[in-house]
Coordinates of N, CA and C and ligand atoms in Angstrom, one line a residue:
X1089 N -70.4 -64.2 137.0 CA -70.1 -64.2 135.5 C -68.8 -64.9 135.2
X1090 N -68.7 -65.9 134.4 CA -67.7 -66.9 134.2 C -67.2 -66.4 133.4
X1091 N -65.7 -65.8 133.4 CA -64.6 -65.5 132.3 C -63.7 -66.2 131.6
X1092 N -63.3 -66.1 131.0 CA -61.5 -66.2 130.4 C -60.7 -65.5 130.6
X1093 N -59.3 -65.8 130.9 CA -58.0 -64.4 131.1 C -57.4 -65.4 130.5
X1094 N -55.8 -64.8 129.7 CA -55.3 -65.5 129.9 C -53.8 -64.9 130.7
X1095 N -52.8 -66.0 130.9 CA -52.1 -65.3 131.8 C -50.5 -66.1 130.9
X1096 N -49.4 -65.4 131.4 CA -47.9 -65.8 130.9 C -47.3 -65.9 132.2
X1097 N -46.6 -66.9 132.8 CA -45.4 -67.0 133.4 C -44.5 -66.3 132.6
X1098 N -43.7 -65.4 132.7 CA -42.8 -64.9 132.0 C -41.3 -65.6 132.4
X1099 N -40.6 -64.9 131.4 CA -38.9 -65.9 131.4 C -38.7 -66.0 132.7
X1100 N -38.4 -65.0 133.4 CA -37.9 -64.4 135.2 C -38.5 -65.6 135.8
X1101 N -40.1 -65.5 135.8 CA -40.6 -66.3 136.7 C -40.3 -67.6 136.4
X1102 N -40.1 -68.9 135.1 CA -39.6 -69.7 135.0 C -38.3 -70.3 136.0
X1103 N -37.0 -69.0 135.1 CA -35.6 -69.3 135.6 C -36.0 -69.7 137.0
X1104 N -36.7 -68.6 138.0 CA -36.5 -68.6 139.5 C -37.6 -69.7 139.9
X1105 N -37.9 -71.1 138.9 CA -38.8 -71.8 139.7 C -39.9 -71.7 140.6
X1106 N -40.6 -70.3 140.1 CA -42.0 -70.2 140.5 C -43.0 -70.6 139.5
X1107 N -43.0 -71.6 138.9 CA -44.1 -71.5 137.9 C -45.1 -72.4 138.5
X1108 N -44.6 -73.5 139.7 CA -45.7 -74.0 140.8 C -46.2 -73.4 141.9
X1109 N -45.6 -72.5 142.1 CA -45.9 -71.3 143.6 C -47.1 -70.6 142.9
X1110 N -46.9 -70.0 141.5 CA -47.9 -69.3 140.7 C -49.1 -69.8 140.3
X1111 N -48.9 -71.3 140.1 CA -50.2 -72.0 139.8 C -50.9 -72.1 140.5
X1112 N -50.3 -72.6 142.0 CA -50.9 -72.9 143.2 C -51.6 -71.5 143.7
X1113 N -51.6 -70.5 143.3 CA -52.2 -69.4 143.9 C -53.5 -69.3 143.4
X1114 N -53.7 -69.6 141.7 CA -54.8 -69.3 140.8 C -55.8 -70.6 141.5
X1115 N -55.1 -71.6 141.4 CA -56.0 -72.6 141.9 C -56.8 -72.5 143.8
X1116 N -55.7 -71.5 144.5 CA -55.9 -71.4 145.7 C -57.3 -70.7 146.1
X1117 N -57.8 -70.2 144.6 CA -58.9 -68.9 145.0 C -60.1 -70.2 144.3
X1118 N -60.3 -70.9 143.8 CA -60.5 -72.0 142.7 C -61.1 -71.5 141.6
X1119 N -60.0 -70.9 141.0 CA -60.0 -70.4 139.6 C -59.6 -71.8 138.4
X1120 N -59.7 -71.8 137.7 CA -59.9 -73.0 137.0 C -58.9 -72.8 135.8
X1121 N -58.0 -73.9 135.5 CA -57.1 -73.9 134.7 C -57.1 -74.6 133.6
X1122 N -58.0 -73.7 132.4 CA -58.4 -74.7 131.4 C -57.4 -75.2 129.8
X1123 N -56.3 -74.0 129.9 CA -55.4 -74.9 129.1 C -54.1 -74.5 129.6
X1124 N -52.9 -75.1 129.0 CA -51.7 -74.4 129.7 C -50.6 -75.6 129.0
X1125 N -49.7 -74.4 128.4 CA -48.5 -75.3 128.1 C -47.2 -74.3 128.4
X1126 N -46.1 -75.2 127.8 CA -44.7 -74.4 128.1 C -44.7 -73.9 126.4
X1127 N -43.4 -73.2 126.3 CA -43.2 -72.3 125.1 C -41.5 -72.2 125.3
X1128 N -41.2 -73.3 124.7 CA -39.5 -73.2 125.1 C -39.0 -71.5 124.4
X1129 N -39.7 -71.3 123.0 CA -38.8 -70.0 122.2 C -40.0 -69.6 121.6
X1130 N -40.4 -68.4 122.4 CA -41.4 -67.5 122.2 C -41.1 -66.6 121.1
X1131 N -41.6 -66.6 120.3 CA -41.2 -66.7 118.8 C -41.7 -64.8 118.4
X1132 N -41.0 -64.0 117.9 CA -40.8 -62.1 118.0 C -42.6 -62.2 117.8
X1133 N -42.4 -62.6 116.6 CA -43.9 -62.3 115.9 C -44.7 -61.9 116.3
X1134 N -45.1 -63.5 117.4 CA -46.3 -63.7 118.2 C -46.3 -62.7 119.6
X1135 N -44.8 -62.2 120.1 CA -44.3 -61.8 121.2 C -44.9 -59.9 120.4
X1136 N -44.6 -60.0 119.4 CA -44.9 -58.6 119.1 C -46.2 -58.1 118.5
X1137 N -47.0 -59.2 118.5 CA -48.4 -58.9 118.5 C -49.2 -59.1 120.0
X1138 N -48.5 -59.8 120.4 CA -49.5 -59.6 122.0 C -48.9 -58.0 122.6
X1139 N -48.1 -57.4 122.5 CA -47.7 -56.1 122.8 C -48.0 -55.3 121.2
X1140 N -48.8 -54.9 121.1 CA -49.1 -54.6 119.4 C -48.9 -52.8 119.4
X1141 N -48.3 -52.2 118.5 CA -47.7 -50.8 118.5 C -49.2 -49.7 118.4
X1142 N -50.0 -49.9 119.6 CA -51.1 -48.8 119.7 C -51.1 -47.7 120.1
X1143 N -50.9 -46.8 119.9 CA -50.8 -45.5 120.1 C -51.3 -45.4 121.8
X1144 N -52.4 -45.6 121.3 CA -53.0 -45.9 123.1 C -52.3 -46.3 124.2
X1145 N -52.0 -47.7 124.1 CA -51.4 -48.3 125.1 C -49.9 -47.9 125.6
X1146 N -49.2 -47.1 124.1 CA -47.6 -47.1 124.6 C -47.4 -46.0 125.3
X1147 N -48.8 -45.0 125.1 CA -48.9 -43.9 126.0 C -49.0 -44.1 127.6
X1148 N -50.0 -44.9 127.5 CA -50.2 -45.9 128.8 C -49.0 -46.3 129.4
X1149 N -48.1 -46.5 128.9 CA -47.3 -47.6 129.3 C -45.7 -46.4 129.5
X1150 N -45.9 -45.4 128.8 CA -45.4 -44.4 129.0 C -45.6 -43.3 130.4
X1151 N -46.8 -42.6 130.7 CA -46.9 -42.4 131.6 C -46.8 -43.0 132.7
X1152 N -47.2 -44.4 132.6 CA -46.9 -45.2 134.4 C -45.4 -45.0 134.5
X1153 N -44.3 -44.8 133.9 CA -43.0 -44.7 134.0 C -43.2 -43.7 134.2
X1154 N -43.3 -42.6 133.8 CA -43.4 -41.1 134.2 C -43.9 -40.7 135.9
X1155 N -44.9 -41.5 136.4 CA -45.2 -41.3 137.5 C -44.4 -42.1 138.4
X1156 N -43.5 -43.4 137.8 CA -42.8 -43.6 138.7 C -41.5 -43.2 139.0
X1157 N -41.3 -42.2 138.4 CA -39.5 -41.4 138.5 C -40.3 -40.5 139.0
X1158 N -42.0 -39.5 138.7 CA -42.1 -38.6 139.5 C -41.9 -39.0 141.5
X1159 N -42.5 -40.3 141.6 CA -43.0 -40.8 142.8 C -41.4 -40.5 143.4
X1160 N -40.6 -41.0 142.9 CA -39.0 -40.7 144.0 C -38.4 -39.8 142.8
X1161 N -38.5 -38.5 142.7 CA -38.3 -37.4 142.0 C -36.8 -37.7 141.5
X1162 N -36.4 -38.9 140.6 CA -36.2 -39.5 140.2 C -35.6 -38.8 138.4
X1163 N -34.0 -38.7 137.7 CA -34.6 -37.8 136.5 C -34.3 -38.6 135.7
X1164 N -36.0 -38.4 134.5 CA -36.3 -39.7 133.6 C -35.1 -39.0 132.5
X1165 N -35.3 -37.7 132.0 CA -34.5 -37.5 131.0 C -33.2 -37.8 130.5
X1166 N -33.1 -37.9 132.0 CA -31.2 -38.3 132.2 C -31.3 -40.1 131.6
X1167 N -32.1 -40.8 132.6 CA -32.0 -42.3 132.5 C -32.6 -42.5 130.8
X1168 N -33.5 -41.9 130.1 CA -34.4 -42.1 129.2 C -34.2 -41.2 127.6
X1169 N -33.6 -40.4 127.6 CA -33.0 -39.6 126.7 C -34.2 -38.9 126.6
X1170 N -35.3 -38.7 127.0 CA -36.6 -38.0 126.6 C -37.7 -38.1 128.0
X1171 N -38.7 -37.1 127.4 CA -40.0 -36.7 128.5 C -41.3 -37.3 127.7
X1172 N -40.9 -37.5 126.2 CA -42.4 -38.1 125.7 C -43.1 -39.1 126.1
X1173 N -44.0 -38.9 126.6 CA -44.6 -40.5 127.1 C -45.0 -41.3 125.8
X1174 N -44.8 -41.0 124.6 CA -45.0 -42.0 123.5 C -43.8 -42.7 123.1
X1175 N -43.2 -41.9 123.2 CA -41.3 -42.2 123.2 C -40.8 -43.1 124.0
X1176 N -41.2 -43.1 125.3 CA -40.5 -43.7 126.5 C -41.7 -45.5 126.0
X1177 N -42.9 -45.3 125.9 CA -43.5 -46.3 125.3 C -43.0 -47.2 124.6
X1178 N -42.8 -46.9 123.5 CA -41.8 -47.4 122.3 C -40.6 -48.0 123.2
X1179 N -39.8 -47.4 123.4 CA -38.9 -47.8 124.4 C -39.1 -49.1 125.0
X1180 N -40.1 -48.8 126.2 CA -40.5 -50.0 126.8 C -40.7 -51.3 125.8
X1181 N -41.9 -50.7 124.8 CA -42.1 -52.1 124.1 C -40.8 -53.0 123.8
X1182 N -40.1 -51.9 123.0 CA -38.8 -52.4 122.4 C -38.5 -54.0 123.9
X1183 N -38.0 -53.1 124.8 CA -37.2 -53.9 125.9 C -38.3 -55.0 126.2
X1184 N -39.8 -55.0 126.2 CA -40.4 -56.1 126.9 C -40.4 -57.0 125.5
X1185 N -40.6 -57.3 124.7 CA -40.3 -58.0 123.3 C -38.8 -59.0 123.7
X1186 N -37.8 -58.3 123.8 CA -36.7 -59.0 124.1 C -36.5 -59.4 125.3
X1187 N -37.8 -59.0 126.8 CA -37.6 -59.6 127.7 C -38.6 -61.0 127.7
X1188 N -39.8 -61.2 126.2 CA -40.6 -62.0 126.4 C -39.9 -63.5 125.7
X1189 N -39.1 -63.0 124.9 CA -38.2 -63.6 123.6 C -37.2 -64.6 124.5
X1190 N -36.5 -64.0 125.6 CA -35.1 -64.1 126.1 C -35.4 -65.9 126.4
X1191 N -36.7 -66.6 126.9 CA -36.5 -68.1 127.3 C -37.5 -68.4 127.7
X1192 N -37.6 -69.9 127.8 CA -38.9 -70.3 128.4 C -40.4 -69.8 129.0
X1193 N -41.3 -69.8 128.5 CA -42.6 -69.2 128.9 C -43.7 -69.7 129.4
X1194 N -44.8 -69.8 130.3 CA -46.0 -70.7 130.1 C -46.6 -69.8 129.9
X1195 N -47.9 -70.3 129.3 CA -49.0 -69.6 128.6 C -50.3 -70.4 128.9
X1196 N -50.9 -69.5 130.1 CA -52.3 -70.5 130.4 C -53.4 -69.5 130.0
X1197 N -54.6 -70.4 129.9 CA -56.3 -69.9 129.9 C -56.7 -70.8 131.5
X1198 N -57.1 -69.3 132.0 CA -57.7 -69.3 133.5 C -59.1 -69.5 133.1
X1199 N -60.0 -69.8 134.0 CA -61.4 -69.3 134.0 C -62.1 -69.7 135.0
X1200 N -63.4 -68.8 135.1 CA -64.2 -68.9 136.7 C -64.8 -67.3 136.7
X1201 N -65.2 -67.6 138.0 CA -66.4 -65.7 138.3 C -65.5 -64.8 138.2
X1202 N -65.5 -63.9 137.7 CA -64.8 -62.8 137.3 C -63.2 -62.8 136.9
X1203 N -62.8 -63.9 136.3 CA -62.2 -64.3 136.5 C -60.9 -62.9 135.7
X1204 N -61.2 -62.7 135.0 CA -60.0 -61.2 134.2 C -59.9 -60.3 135.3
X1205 N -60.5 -59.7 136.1 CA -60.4 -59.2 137.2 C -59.8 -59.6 138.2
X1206 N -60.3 -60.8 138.6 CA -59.4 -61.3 139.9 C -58.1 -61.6 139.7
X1207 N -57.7 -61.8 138.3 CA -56.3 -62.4 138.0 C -55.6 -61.1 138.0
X1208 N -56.0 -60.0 138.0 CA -55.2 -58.9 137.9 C -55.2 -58.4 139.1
X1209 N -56.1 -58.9 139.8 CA -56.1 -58.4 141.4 C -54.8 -58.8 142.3
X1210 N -54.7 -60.3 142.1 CA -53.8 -61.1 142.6 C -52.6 -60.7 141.8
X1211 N -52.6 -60.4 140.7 CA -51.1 -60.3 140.5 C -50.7 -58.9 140.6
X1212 N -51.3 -57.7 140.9 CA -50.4 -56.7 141.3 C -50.1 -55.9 140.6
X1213 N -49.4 -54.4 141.2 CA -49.1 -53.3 140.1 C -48.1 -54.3 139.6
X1214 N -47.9 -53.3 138.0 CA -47.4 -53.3 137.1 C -45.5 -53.2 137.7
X1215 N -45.2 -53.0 138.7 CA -44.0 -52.7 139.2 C -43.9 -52.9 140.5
X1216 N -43.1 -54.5 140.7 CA -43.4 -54.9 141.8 C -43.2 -54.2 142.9
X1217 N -42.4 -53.4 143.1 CA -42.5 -52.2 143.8 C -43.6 -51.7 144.6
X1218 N -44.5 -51.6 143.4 CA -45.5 -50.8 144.2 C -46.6 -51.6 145.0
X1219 N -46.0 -53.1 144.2 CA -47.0 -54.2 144.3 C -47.4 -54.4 145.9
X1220 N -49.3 -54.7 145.9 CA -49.0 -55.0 147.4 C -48.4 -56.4 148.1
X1221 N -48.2 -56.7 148.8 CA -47.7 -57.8 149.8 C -49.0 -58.4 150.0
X1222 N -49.1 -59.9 149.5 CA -50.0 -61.1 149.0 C -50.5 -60.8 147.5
X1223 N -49.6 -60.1 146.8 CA -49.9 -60.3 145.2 C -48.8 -61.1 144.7
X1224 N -48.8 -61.5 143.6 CA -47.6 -62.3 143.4 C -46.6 -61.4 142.7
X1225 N -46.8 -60.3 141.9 CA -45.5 -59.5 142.1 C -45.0 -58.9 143.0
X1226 N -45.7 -58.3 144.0 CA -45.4 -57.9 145.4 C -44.6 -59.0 146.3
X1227 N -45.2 -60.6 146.5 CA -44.3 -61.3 147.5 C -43.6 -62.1 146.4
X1228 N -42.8 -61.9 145.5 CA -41.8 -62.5 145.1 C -40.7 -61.9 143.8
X1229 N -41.1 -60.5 144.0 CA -39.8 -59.2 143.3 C -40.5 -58.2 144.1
X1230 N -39.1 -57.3 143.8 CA -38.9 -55.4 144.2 C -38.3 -55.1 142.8
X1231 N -38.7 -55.1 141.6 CA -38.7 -54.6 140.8 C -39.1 -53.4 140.4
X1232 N -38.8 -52.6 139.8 CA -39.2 -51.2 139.6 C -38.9 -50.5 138.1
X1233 N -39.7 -49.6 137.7 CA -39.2 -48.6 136.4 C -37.6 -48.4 136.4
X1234 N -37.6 -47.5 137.6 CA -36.3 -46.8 137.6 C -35.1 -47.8 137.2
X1235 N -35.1 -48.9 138.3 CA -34.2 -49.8 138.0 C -34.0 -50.5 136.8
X1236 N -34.9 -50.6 136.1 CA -35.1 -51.7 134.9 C -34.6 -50.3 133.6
X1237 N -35.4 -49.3 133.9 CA -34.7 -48.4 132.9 C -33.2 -48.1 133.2
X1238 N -32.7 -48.4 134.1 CA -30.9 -47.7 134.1 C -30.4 -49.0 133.4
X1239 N -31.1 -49.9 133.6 CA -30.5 -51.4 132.9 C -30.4 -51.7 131.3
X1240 N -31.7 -50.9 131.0 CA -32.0 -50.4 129.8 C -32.8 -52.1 129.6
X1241 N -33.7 -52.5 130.1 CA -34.5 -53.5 129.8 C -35.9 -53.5 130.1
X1242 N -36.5 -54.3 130.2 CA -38.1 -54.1 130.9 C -38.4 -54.1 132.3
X1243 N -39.3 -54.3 133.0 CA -39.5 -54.6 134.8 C -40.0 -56.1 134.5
X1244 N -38.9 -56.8 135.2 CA -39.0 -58.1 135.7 C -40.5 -58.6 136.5
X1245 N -41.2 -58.5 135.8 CA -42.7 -58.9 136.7 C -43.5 -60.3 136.8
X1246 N -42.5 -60.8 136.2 CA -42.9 -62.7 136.6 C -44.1 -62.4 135.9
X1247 N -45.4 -62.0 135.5 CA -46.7 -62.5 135.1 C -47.3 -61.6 133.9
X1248 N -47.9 -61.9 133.3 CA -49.0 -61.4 132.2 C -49.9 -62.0 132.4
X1249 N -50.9 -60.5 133.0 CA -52.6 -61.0 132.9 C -53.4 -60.4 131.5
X1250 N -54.1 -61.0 131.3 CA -54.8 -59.9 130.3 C -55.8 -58.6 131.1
X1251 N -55.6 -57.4 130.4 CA -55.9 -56.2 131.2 C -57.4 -55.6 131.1
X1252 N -58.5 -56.7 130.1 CA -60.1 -56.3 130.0 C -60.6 -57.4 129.2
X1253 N -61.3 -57.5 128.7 CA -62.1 -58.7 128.3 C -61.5 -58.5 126.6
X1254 N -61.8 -57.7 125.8 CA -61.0 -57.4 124.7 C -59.2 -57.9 124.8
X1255 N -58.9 -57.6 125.3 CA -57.5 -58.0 125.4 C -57.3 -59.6 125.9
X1256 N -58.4 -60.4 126.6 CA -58.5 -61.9 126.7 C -58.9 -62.3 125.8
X1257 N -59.4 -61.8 124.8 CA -60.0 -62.7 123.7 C -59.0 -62.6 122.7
X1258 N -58.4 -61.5 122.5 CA -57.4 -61.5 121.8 C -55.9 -62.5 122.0
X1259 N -55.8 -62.3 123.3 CA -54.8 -62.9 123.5 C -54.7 -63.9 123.5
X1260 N -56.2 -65.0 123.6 CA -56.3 -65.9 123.8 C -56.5 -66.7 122.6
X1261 N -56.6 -66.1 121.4 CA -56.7 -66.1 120.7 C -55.1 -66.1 119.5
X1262 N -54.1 -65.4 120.0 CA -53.3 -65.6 119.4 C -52.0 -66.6 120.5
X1263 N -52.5 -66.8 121.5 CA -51.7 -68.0 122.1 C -52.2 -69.5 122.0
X1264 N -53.4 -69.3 121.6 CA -54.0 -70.7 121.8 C -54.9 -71.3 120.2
Ligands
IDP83 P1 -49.2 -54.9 133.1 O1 -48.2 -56.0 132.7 O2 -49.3 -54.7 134.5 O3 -50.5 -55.0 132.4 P2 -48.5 -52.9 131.1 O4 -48.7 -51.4 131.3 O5 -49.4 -53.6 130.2 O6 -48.4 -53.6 132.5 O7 -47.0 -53.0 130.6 C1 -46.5 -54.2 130.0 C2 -45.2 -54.6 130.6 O8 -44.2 -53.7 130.2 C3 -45.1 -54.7 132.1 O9 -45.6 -55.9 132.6 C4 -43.6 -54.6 132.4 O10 -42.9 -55.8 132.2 C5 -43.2 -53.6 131.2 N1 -43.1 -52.2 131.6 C6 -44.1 -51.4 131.9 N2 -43.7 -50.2 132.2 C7 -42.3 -50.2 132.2 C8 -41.3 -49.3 132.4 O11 -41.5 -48.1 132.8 N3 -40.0 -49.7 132.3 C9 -39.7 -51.0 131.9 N4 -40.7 -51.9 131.7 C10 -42.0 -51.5 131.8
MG84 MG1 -51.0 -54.9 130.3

């Protein structure tokens, strides 16, 4: 079944000159690279509707932090001023907005056999941390919640995949 994803080199990955290490991986499986440009100044707007304020997702995005201060018994209250996983959401968004904003971006449309899946496969948990070794947030950061919350910013994860087929159409749709 032939997909669309689309995917972001994010600022991180830029600055540290992986944005050919990264391409070379999508093409390595021969996933197909049907559009792709750079984005010198990723403009709030656009940055704050691809992260869009859904009750759903900030929850989402909330609890995965929750389990990763549980995982090294770790105290969120202290680092986070709160236990709400809607709260700590918000939070997050806040900081990844200004981590998508901070510089240079690329913004590609992948496509090939399953392709939204495989690109999420290859790139790894959400926290390179947990990521495994041969994903690309796994072999090229140790990034983590805890760390990125005492910094009071986002987790450095070099990539944006889209996370289901609804979310590629969308996305793809307001980057392209
Ligand atoms: P994903 O990028 O693996 O799909 P999402 O849950 O959609 O992960 O979260 C979006 C982005 O928010 C992540 O890529 C990461 O940069 C950031 N993020 C997620 N959870 C946290 C956190 O607990 N602290 C700081 N940043 C986070
Ligand atoms: Mg996501």
């Amino acid at each position: 079944m032939i997909e669309r994803t689309l995917v972001l080199i994010k600022p991180d990955a830029v600055k540290r000159k992986l944005i050919g290490k990264i391409i070379s991986r999508f093409e390595q499986v021969d996933l197909t690279i049907e559009e792709m440009k750079l984005i010198n100044k990723p403009a709030f707007n656009t940055v704050a509707k691809h992260y869009p304020e859904k009750k759903e997702w900030l929850q989402l995005i909330g609890q995965k932090t929750i389990e990763s201060y549980q995982k090294y018994n770790f105290d969120l209250k202290k680092d986070l001023g709160t236990e709400d996983t809607l709260q700590i959401g918000k939070q997050v968004r806040k900081w990844l907005i200004e981590y998508i904003t901070e510089g240079p971006i690329i913004a590609i449309i992948i496509t090939g056999n399953h392709a939204i899946e495989m690109v999420r496969k290859m790139i790894g948990h959400t926290a390179p941390i947990f990521a495994d070794l041969g994903t690309i947030r796994g072999d090229f950061s140790i990034d983590s919640a805890e760390f990125a919350d005492k910094e009071g910013r986002a987790i450095y994860n070099l990539v944006h995949a889209s996370g289901n087929s609804e979310e590629a159409i969308e996305e793809i749709t307001l980057w392209f």
